[in-house]
Short mmCIF file of C-alpha atoms in Angstrom, two decimals:
data_model
loop_
_atom_site.label_atom_id
_atom_site.label_comp_id
_atom_site.label_asym_id
_atom_site.label_seq_id
_atom_site.Cartn_x
_atom_site.Cartn_y
_atom_site.Cartn_z
CA MET A 1 78.37 49.15 5.70
CA ARG A 2 78.23 52.35 2.77
CA LYS A 3 78.01 49.58 0.35
CA THR A 4 75.30 47.75 1.85
CA ILE A 5 72.91 50.54 2.05
CA LEU A 6 73.55 51.27 -1.93
CA LYS A 7 73.18 47.81 -3.07
CA TYR A 8 69.65 48.13 -1.11
CA LEU A 9 69.49 51.44 -3.25
CA ALA A 10 70.38 49.85 -6.44
CA GLY A 11 67.35 46.99 -5.33
CA PHE A 12 64.83 49.58 -5.50
CA PHE A 13 65.53 51.07 -8.17
CA ILE A 14 65.55 48.01 -10.55
CA LEU A 15 62.86 46.81 -9.28
CA VAL A 16 60.20 49.66 -9.02
CA VAL A 17 60.92 50.13 -12.38
CA LEU A 18 60.82 46.79 -13.69
CA GLN A 19 57.06 46.33 -11.68
CA VAL A 20 55.65 49.65 -13.33
CA PHE A 21 57.26 49.49 -17.04
CA VAL A 22 57.74 45.93 -17.43
CA LEU A 23 55.28 43.67 -15.31
CA ASN A 24 51.70 45.94 -15.28
CA LYS A 25 52.45 45.80 -18.65
CA ILE A 26 52.35 42.53 -19.91
CA GLN A 27 49.13 40.57 -19.73
CA ILE A 28 49.08 37.26 -18.46
CA SER A 29 45.51 35.76 -19.34
CA GLY A 30 43.96 39.14 -18.41
CA TYR A 31 43.51 39.03 -15.15
CA ILE A 32 47.42 38.04 -13.92
CA ASN A 33 49.62 40.64 -12.21
CA PRO A 34 52.14 40.00 -10.25
CA PHE A 35 53.94 42.34 -7.98
CA LEU A 36 57.49 41.33 -7.76
CA TYR A 37 58.07 44.38 -6.19
CA VAL A 38 58.04 42.92 -2.78
CA PHE A 39 61.42 40.95 -3.38
CA PHE A 40 62.84 43.42 -1.84
CA ILE A 41 61.19 43.47 1.54
CA LEU A 42 62.07 39.52 1.35
CA ILE A 43 65.31 40.13 1.12
CA LEU A 44 66.24 42.47 3.42
CA PRO A 45 68.61 41.74 6.59
CA PHE A 46 67.31 39.59 9.13
CA ASP A 47 68.87 41.37 12.27
CA ILE A 48 67.30 45.11 10.41
CA PRO A 49 66.04 47.38 12.80
CA LYS A 50 62.56 46.45 12.84
CA TYR A 51 61.15 50.63 12.57
CA LEU A 52 63.60 50.76 9.64
CA LEU A 53 61.22 47.78 8.60
CA LEU A 54 58.27 49.63 8.36
CA ILE A 55 59.96 52.83 7.04
CA LEU A 56 61.38 51.28 3.74
CA ALA A 57 57.95 49.07 3.38
CA PHE A 58 55.71 52.26 4.21
CA ILE A 59 58.41 54.47 0.81
CA LEU A 60 58.47 50.59 -1.25
CA GLY A 61 54.17 50.69 -1.33
CA VAL A 62 54.32 54.67 -2.09
CA THR A 63 56.08 54.52 -5.05
CA ILE A 64 54.58 51.67 -6.36
CA ASP A 65 50.65 53.65 -6.03
CA MET A 66 51.73 56.59 -6.81
CA PHE A 67 52.61 54.99 -10.40
CA CYS A 68 49.78 52.50 -10.40
CA ASP A 69 47.26 55.29 -9.57
CA THR A 70 45.70 53.14 -6.22
CA ALA A 71 47.26 55.70 -3.51
CA GLY A 72 47.24 53.51 -0.19
CA LEU A 73 46.39 49.63 -1.37
CA HIS A 74 50.11 49.05 -1.97
CA THR A 75 51.33 50.68 0.53
CA SER A 76 49.12 48.95 2.90
CA ALA A 77 49.62 45.50 1.14
CA THR A 78 53.73 45.72 1.97
CA LEU A 79 52.93 47.41 5.71
CA PHE A 80 51.15 44.61 6.40
CA MET A 81 53.17 42.34 4.92
CA ALA A 82 57.15 43.93 6.77
CA PHE A 83 54.74 43.37 9.78
CA LEU A 84 54.62 39.92 9.43
CA ARG A 85 58.08 39.12 8.14
CA PRO A 86 60.02 39.20 11.36
CA GLY A 87 57.55 36.55 13.13
CA VAL A 88 57.35 34.16 10.17
CA ILE A 89 60.61 33.72 10.10
CA HIS A 90 61.14 32.98 13.55
CA VAL A 91 58.23 30.58 13.14
CA ILE A 92 59.49 28.30 10.70
CA SER A 93 63.10 28.11 11.92
CA VAL A 94 64.29 25.61 13.37
CA LYS A 95 67.82 27.98 14.67
CA LYS A 96 66.72 31.51 15.38
CA GLU A 97 69.48 33.45 15.55
CA PHE A 98 71.10 34.18 12.43
CA GLU A 99 74.51 35.61 11.64
CA PRO A 100 74.91 39.70 11.51
CA LYS A 101 74.63 41.39 8.31
CA THR A 102 73.47 38.26 6.25
CA PHE A 103 69.53 37.97 4.44
CA PRO A 104 67.95 35.43 3.30
CA GLY A 105 68.55 33.58 0.93
CA LEU A 106 70.15 30.83 -1.18
CA HIS A 107 73.56 30.51 0.29
CA ASN A 108 73.29 31.02 3.47
CA MET A 109 69.48 29.20 3.83
CA ASN A 110 68.29 25.30 2.33
CA SER A 111 65.87 25.70 -0.75
CA SER A 112 62.66 24.77 1.56
CA TRP A 113 62.99 27.93 3.71
CA VAL A 114 63.31 30.35 0.98
CA ILE A 115 60.85 28.86 -0.76
CA THR A 116 58.31 28.15 2.56
CA TYR A 117 58.82 31.78 3.34
CA SER A 118 58.60 33.71 0.03
CA ILE A 119 55.80 31.63 -0.72
CA ILE A 120 53.95 32.38 2.47
CA LEU A 121 54.58 36.19 2.62
CA ILE A 122 53.31 36.96 -0.77
CA PHE A 123 50.53 34.93 -0.33
CA LEU A 124 50.00 37.53 2.89
CA HIS A 125 50.78 40.55 0.50
CA HIS A 126 48.35 39.61 -2.36
CA THR A 127 45.49 37.81 -0.48
CA PHE A 128 45.01 41.01 1.67
CA LEU A 129 45.31 43.55 -1.61
CA PHE A 130 43.46 41.68 -4.32
CA PHE A 131 40.73 41.99 -1.10
CA LEU A 132 41.31 45.40 0.10
CA GLU A 133 41.50 46.71 -3.59
CA ALA A 134 38.23 44.51 -4.43
CA PHE A 135 36.46 46.44 -0.67
CA SER A 136 34.13 43.22 0.05
CA PHE A 137 33.72 39.24 -0.31
CA THR A 138 31.02 39.15 -3.10
CA GLN A 139 32.98 37.80 -5.00
CA PHE A 140 35.14 36.00 -2.61
CA PHE A 141 36.56 32.71 -5.16
CA ALA A 142 36.96 34.81 -7.52
CA THR A 143 38.98 37.68 -5.75
CA LEU A 144 40.76 34.23 -4.24
CA TRP A 145 41.82 33.04 -7.09
CA ARG A 146 42.82 35.76 -8.65
CA SER A 147 45.52 35.56 -5.44
CA ILE A 148 45.89 32.32 -5.68
CA VAL A 149 47.80 32.47 -9.33
CA SER A 150 49.18 35.57 -9.77
CA SER A 151 51.24 34.85 -5.87
CA LEU A 152 52.45 31.33 -8.40
CA VAL A 153 53.57 34.67 -10.45
CA THR A 154 55.27 36.60 -8.49
CA PHE A 155 56.92 33.21 -6.37
CA ALA A 156 58.36 31.90 -9.97
CA LEU A 157 59.88 35.61 -10.95
CA VAL A 158 61.25 35.73 -7.08
CA PHE A 159 62.63 32.28 -6.70
CA THR A 160 64.60 33.48 -10.01
CA GLY A 161 65.72 36.55 -8.23
CA PHE A 162 66.41 34.47 -5.41
CA PHE A 163 68.72 32.76 -7.77
CA LEU A 164 70.33 36.07 -8.84
CA VAL A 165 71.03 37.61 -5.57
CA SER A 166 72.15 34.83 -3.91
CA LYS A 167 76.12 34.69 -4.03
CA PRO A 168 77.93 31.35 -3.58
CA TYR A 169 79.25 32.28 -0.11
CA ARG A 170 82.84 33.83 0.03
CA ARG A 171 84.74 34.61 3.22
CA MET B 1 55.14 59.61 32.39
CA ARG B 2 57.98 56.86 31.83
CA ASN B 3 56.04 53.45 32.03
CA LEU B 4 54.56 55.21 28.53
CA PHE B 5 57.86 55.65 27.84
CA ASN B 6 59.42 52.15 28.60
CA PHE B 7 55.06 50.79 26.49
CA ILE B 8 56.21 53.35 23.15
CA ALA B 9 60.18 51.61 23.72
CA LYS B 10 58.54 48.08 23.97
CA ASN B 11 55.79 48.08 21.32
CA HIS B 12 57.21 50.39 18.79
CA PHE B 13 57.46 47.61 15.60
CA PHE B 14 53.38 47.08 16.95
CA LEU B 15 52.37 51.45 17.20
CA LEU B 16 54.68 52.14 14.35
CA PHE B 17 52.85 49.50 12.31
CA ILE B 18 49.65 51.01 13.11
CA ALA B 19 50.71 54.29 12.84
CA LEU B 20 51.37 53.82 9.21
CA GLN B 21 48.80 51.10 8.28
CA ALA B 22 46.72 54.32 9.57
CA VAL B 23 48.48 56.82 7.26
CA ALA B 24 47.78 54.27 4.13
CA PHE B 25 43.70 53.97 4.61
CA ILE B 26 43.12 58.05 4.89
CA MET B 27 45.31 57.42 1.83
CA LEU B 28 42.94 54.88 0.66
CA ILE B 29 39.61 56.30 1.57
CA GLN B 30 40.39 59.96 0.22
CA ASN B 31 41.38 58.00 -2.47
CA ASN B 32 37.80 56.36 -2.80
CA HIS B 33 36.52 60.42 -3.25
CA TYR B 34 35.31 61.52 -6.90
CA HIS B 35 38.00 64.43 -6.95
CA ARG B 36 40.95 63.49 -5.42
CA SER B 37 42.98 66.11 -4.28
CA PHE B 38 45.66 63.93 -3.49
CA TRP B 39 49.42 64.35 -4.82
CA ILE B 40 49.81 60.01 -4.77
CA ASN B 41 48.71 59.50 -7.94
CA SER B 42 50.30 58.90 -11.76
CA ALA B 43 48.86 62.87 -12.67
CA ASN B 44 52.19 64.67 -10.18
CA TYR B 45 54.88 65.44 -12.29
CA VAL B 46 57.26 62.75 -11.78
CA THR B 47 55.58 60.05 -12.29
CA GLY B 48 53.60 62.04 -15.18
CA GLN B 49 57.12 62.80 -17.33
CA LEU B 50 58.22 59.50 -16.68
CA TYR B 51 55.38 57.98 -18.43
CA LEU B 52 55.46 61.00 -21.15
CA LYS B 53 59.20 59.51 -21.70
CA TYR B 54 58.44 55.53 -21.63
CA THR B 55 55.67 56.29 -24.15
CA ASN B 56 57.88 57.73 -25.93
CA ILE B 57 59.15 55.02 -27.18
CA GLY B 58 56.33 52.79 -26.93
CA GLU B 59 54.61 54.75 -29.57
CA TYR B 60 56.72 54.07 -33.04
CA PHE B 61 55.50 50.72 -32.15
CA PHE B 62 52.14 51.77 -33.14
CA LEU B 63 52.45 53.99 -36.06
CA LYS B 64 50.65 51.93 -38.80
CA ARG B 65 47.60 51.44 -37.16
CA ILE B 66 47.54 54.64 -36.11
CA ASN B 67 47.90 56.20 -39.26
CA GLU B 68 45.05 53.68 -40.29
CA GLN B 69 43.37 55.01 -37.38
CA LEU B 70 43.16 58.79 -38.51
CA ALA B 71 42.63 57.96 -41.78
CA GLU B 72 39.28 56.33 -41.21
CA GLU B 73 38.24 59.50 -39.05
CA ASN B 74 39.63 62.05 -42.09
CA GLN B 75 37.16 59.84 -44.00
CA ASN B 76 33.96 60.72 -42.02
CA LEU B 77 34.68 63.44 -41.83
CA ILE B 78 34.84 65.03 -45.27
CA ASN B 79 31.71 63.14 -45.29
CA GLN B 80 30.01 65.22 -43.35
CA THR B 81 32.01 68.15 -44.95
CA ALA B 82 29.61 70.78 -47.17
CA TYR B 83 32.00 69.35 -49.77
CA SER B 84 29.87 66.73 -49.84
CA PHE B 85 26.28 67.49 -49.66
CA LEU B 86 24.83 69.00 -52.76
CA LYS B 87 22.39 71.96 -52.79
CA THR B 88 18.92 71.43 -53.88
CA ASP B 89 17.18 74.54 -52.47
CA GLN B 90 18.98 77.58 -53.83
CA ASP B 91 16.36 80.40 -52.44
CA VAL B 92 16.77 79.93 -48.94
CA PHE B 93 19.53 82.15 -46.89
CA HIS B 94 21.54 81.98 -43.72
CA PHE B 95 22.75 84.55 -42.20
CA GLN B 96 24.33 83.82 -38.86
CA ASP B 97 23.04 80.63 -38.74
CA SER B 98 21.20 80.89 -34.93
CA VAL B 99 20.04 77.07 -35.69
CA TYR B 100 22.69 76.02 -34.49
CA ARG B 101 25.01 76.64 -31.91
CA ARG B 102 28.22 74.01 -30.70
CA GLN B 103 27.64 72.94 -27.28
CA PHE B 104 30.96 69.74 -27.00
CA THR B 105 33.99 70.67 -28.43
CA TYR B 106 37.33 68.02 -28.78
CA LEU B 107 40.32 67.86 -27.19
CA SER B 108 43.27 65.83 -28.69
CA ALA B 109 45.53 64.04 -26.01
CA ARG B 110 47.62 61.12 -25.88
CA VAL B 111 47.47 58.18 -23.26
CA ILE B 112 51.07 57.77 -21.87
CA ASN B 113 49.30 55.34 -18.72
CA ASN B 114 46.47 53.16 -18.69
CA SER B 115 45.72 49.30 -17.88
CA VAL B 116 42.57 47.32 -18.23
CA ASN B 117 43.89 44.18 -15.90
CA ARG B 118 43.07 45.86 -12.60
CA ARG B 119 39.73 45.99 -10.48
CA ASN B 120 40.06 50.06 -10.84
CA ASN B 121 41.60 51.26 -13.65
CA TYR B 122 43.02 54.73 -14.13
CA LEU B 123 44.24 56.53 -17.77
CA THR B 124 46.66 59.02 -17.98
CA LEU B 125 46.99 62.00 -20.78
CA ASN B 126 49.35 64.20 -21.42
CA LYS B 127 47.44 67.04 -21.60
CA GLY B 128 46.44 68.76 -18.17
CA SER B 129 44.30 72.07 -17.11
CA LEU B 130 46.88 74.24 -18.80
CA HIS B 131 45.50 73.34 -22.28
CA GLY B 132 41.83 73.80 -20.45
CA ILE B 133 41.18 70.52 -18.98
CA GLU B 134 39.40 70.30 -16.23
CA PRO B 135 37.50 67.42 -13.67
CA ASP B 136 34.17 66.01 -15.11
CA MET B 137 35.10 65.83 -18.61
CA GLY B 138 33.99 63.49 -20.76
CA ILE B 139 36.75 60.61 -22.14
CA ILE B 140 36.15 59.22 -26.59
CA THR B 141 37.54 57.37 -29.30
CA SER B 142 36.26 57.55 -32.27
CA GLN B 143 35.29 53.91 -31.20
CA GLY B 144 33.64 54.63 -27.61
CA VAL B 145 33.43 55.99 -24.79
CA ILE B 146 36.66 55.88 -22.10
CA GLY B 147 36.18 57.27 -19.41
CA ILE B 148 36.27 61.01 -17.33
CA VAL B 149 38.97 62.95 -16.09
CA LYS B 150 38.81 62.39 -12.66
CA ASP B 151 42.12 65.55 -11.66
CA VAL B 152 44.06 67.13 -13.67
CA SER B 153 47.65 68.79 -13.17
CA PRO B 154 49.16 71.49 -15.78
CA HIS B 155 50.46 68.85 -17.58
CA PHE B 156 49.23 65.64 -16.75
CA SER B 157 45.32 64.81 -16.24
CA SER B 158 44.25 61.04 -14.86
CA VAL B 159 41.36 59.37 -15.68
CA LEU B 160 38.61 57.18 -14.44
CA SER B 161 38.55 54.80 -16.82
CA LEU B 162 34.95 52.60 -18.23
CA LEU B 163 36.85 50.21 -16.53
CA HIS B 164 35.90 50.88 -12.91
CA ILE B 165 33.93 50.37 -10.40
CA ASP B 166 32.37 54.07 -9.74
CA THR B 167 31.69 54.60 -13.40
CA ARG B 168 28.68 54.83 -14.02
CA ILE B 169 27.15 56.30 -18.08
CA SER B 170 23.81 57.30 -19.27
CA ALA B 171 23.58 55.14 -21.82
CA LYS B 172 20.54 53.66 -25.15
CA ILE B 173 20.33 50.83 -27.32
CA LEU B 174 19.65 52.90 -30.92
CA LYS B 175 16.99 51.21 -32.75
CA ASN B 176 14.21 51.79 -30.37
CA ASP B 177 16.05 54.85 -27.30
CA HIS B 178 15.43 52.38 -24.24
CA LEU B 179 17.53 54.14 -21.58
CA GLY B 180 20.16 51.93 -19.19
CA THR B 181 23.57 52.22 -16.93
CA VAL B 182 26.53 51.05 -18.46
CA LEU B 183 29.16 49.82 -15.87
CA TRP B 184 31.72 47.68 -15.44
CA ASP B 185 31.85 44.60 -13.08
CA LYS B 186 32.92 41.72 -15.38
CA PRO B 187 36.83 40.29 -15.40
CA ASN B 188 36.95 40.64 -18.61
CA TYR B 189 38.27 44.46 -20.17
CA ARG B 190 35.81 43.46 -23.48
CA LYS B 191 32.95 42.97 -21.87
CA VAL B 192 30.38 45.61 -19.82
CA THR B 193 26.93 45.48 -18.13
CA MET B 194 24.07 47.38 -19.00
CA LYS B 195 21.85 47.84 -16.07
CA HIS B 196 18.20 48.50 -15.55
CA ILE B 197 16.20 47.63 -18.55
CA PRO B 198 12.43 47.36 -17.87
CA PRO B 199 11.49 43.40 -19.32
CA HIS B 200 9.16 44.61 -21.91
CA VAL B 201 12.27 46.66 -24.12
CA ASP B 202 12.66 44.38 -27.95
CA LEU B 203 16.20 42.78 -27.74
CA GLN B 204 18.35 41.78 -30.40
CA PRO B 205 22.07 40.38 -29.74
CA GLY B 206 24.02 42.67 -32.27
CA ASP B 207 21.63 45.42 -31.52
CA THR B 208 24.07 48.80 -30.77
CA ILE B 209 24.47 50.84 -27.82
CA ILE B 210 24.72 54.22 -27.84
CA THR B 211 25.16 56.99 -25.32
CA SER B 212 22.40 59.33 -23.79
CA GLY B 213 23.68 62.00 -23.86
CA TYR B 214 21.67 62.82 -20.80
CA SER B 215 24.23 63.40 -18.40
CA LYS B 216 26.01 66.69 -19.32
CA ILE B 217 29.57 64.65 -20.15
CA PHE B 218 28.53 62.91 -23.36
CA PRO B 219 26.81 64.43 -25.99
CA GLU B 220 24.46 61.89 -27.02
CA GLY B 221 25.19 59.02 -29.79
CA ILE B 222 28.48 58.11 -28.64
CA LEU B 223 29.33 54.89 -29.45
CA ILE B 224 29.67 52.20 -26.16
CA GLY B 225 29.06 48.51 -27.84
CA THR B 226 26.98 45.28 -29.23
CA ILE B 227 24.54 43.29 -26.96
CA SER B 228 26.45 40.18 -26.81
CA ASP B 229 23.62 37.82 -24.11
CA TYR B 230 21.01 39.03 -21.94
CA ASN B 231 18.82 37.63 -19.08
CA ILE B 232 16.95 38.42 -16.26
CA LYS B 233 18.12 37.10 -13.13
CA LYS B 234 16.12 35.61 -10.34
CA GLY B 235 14.27 38.50 -8.42
CA GLU B 236 15.14 41.81 -10.07
CA SER B 237 12.57 42.66 -12.68
CA PHE B 238 15.24 44.45 -14.68
CA ILE B 239 17.34 43.19 -17.61
CA THR B 240 20.38 42.82 -17.52
CA VAL B 241 22.22 43.09 -20.76
CA ASP B 242 25.90 41.89 -21.56
CA ILE B 243 27.62 44.14 -24.36
CA ASP B 244 31.07 43.65 -26.53
CA LEU B 245 32.64 46.91 -26.21
CA PHE B 246 34.05 48.40 -29.20
CA GLU B 247 36.89 50.04 -28.08
CA ASP B 248 39.37 47.55 -26.80
CA PHE B 249 41.51 49.66 -24.07
CA ASN B 250 44.47 47.67 -23.97
CA ASN B 251 45.28 49.15 -27.54
CA LEU B 252 44.32 53.22 -26.53
CA ASN B 253 46.06 55.99 -27.89
CA TYR B 254 44.62 58.89 -28.55
CA VAL B 255 41.49 60.24 -27.21
CA TYR B 256 39.46 62.88 -27.36
CA VAL B 257 38.73 64.92 -24.07
CA VAL B 258 34.63 66.32 -24.87
CA LYS B 259 34.17 69.36 -23.21
CA ASN B 260 30.36 70.75 -22.78
CA ILE B 261 29.81 74.00 -22.71
CA PHE B 262 26.92 74.45 -21.47
CA GLY B 263 27.51 71.81 -18.63
CA GLU B 264 27.43 74.02 -15.18
CA GLU B 265 24.68 76.18 -16.55
CA GLN B 266 22.74 72.53 -17.15
CA GLU B 267 24.18 71.02 -13.97
CA TYR B 268 23.02 75.00 -12.11
CA LEU B 269 19.33 74.65 -13.33
CA GLU B 270 19.06 70.67 -12.57
CA LEU B 271 20.89 71.55 -9.59
CA THR B 272 18.40 74.47 -8.12
CA ALA B 273 15.66 72.55 -9.17
CA ARG B 274 16.16 70.02 -7.31
CA THR B 275 16.10 72.21 -4.27
CA LYS B 276 13.41 74.03 -4.88
CA LEU B 277 10.99 70.57 -4.59
CA ILE B 278 12.67 70.36 -1.07
CA TYR B 279 11.17 73.77 -0.20
CA TRP B 280 8.18 73.15 -1.77
#
């Protein structure tokens, strides 16, 4: 149990540092900004208490907001994504029961499940974030385009991340 | 009472989500006020120190360019000193010259955090209220207007970039002094828009745009950019001008913080004049 907590704590710091000092600094064709930090929400265990899921999302969002000068923006989007996570898992899974203490990854789920799961949640997060940031529907398609392109870049990074954290299943 | 507890226990996920989302929205709305008095920003101690460390490492890569810039600025300054002018009139004698009173002072600061790819961009500087920076001061470089100070902490300050939806800069066309408002409504960070120019004004692509000096924040004549294109949109009675910025916001390093010594006086006068009008 303690080992799991330490692992997630380390993951939290690594993702925040990567996001703030690497991803926020690189420019990919001007307006694409991948948000890899959502990976933290994606790899939380299946059986995590729902209130804990929301509280972790809140802490993660506030941390990112502090560095990005966008008080509340990332917090709101990350909360939205965390709120929808149990529902999305329920809808896209055939087998509704999961072994306790496992987390979503390539070692216990097939790759099409992982792809669907991450694309849906990343796209929901990014769309919510970019529309909240623009705070209007006047440039609807420009904002939508931004969220789609950024989602794809984030997804590429997240999928790489899944390869790194999903060790072959051992007992 | 027990029913209430049961209801909360049953719906705790949804209720907690609503509660936390409400907190997030309160932060978001407070942040949209011009003066934020909220600690969640990059001007606070922890994030400021981290960004400072990061910049200290990254700075070495820009030394060559900074040196060139400084040499150029020095050259311009030397050109303005008394030594570079020939005194032609030997009869006039100045004693305690009161014709020129200093209105603006400049303080150099380093940019330790910056972005250009968001809809609303901010900068963080490595100097704060201890160095005399206050909210509402202007930020410039030798190549153009950068932004306006929004928040200060003792050691850092947070700046509303020109690339922000709320930033409006009073500007004019250098050759004929016609006024307009510069704002950023494009995805491209090298371009801004100038609005509210009447259609009879003579414009050419390539004309220089400078600050008007009408607001108390920026002195007159700070560079902004050149006109790249202009057109009248259907149904509008003003010209919309596209401007190419001189400054590349993506590689800012050293900037100047402008303090207007008579700023408060001007603001007070303008405010009282306006309130008087209402009473009449």
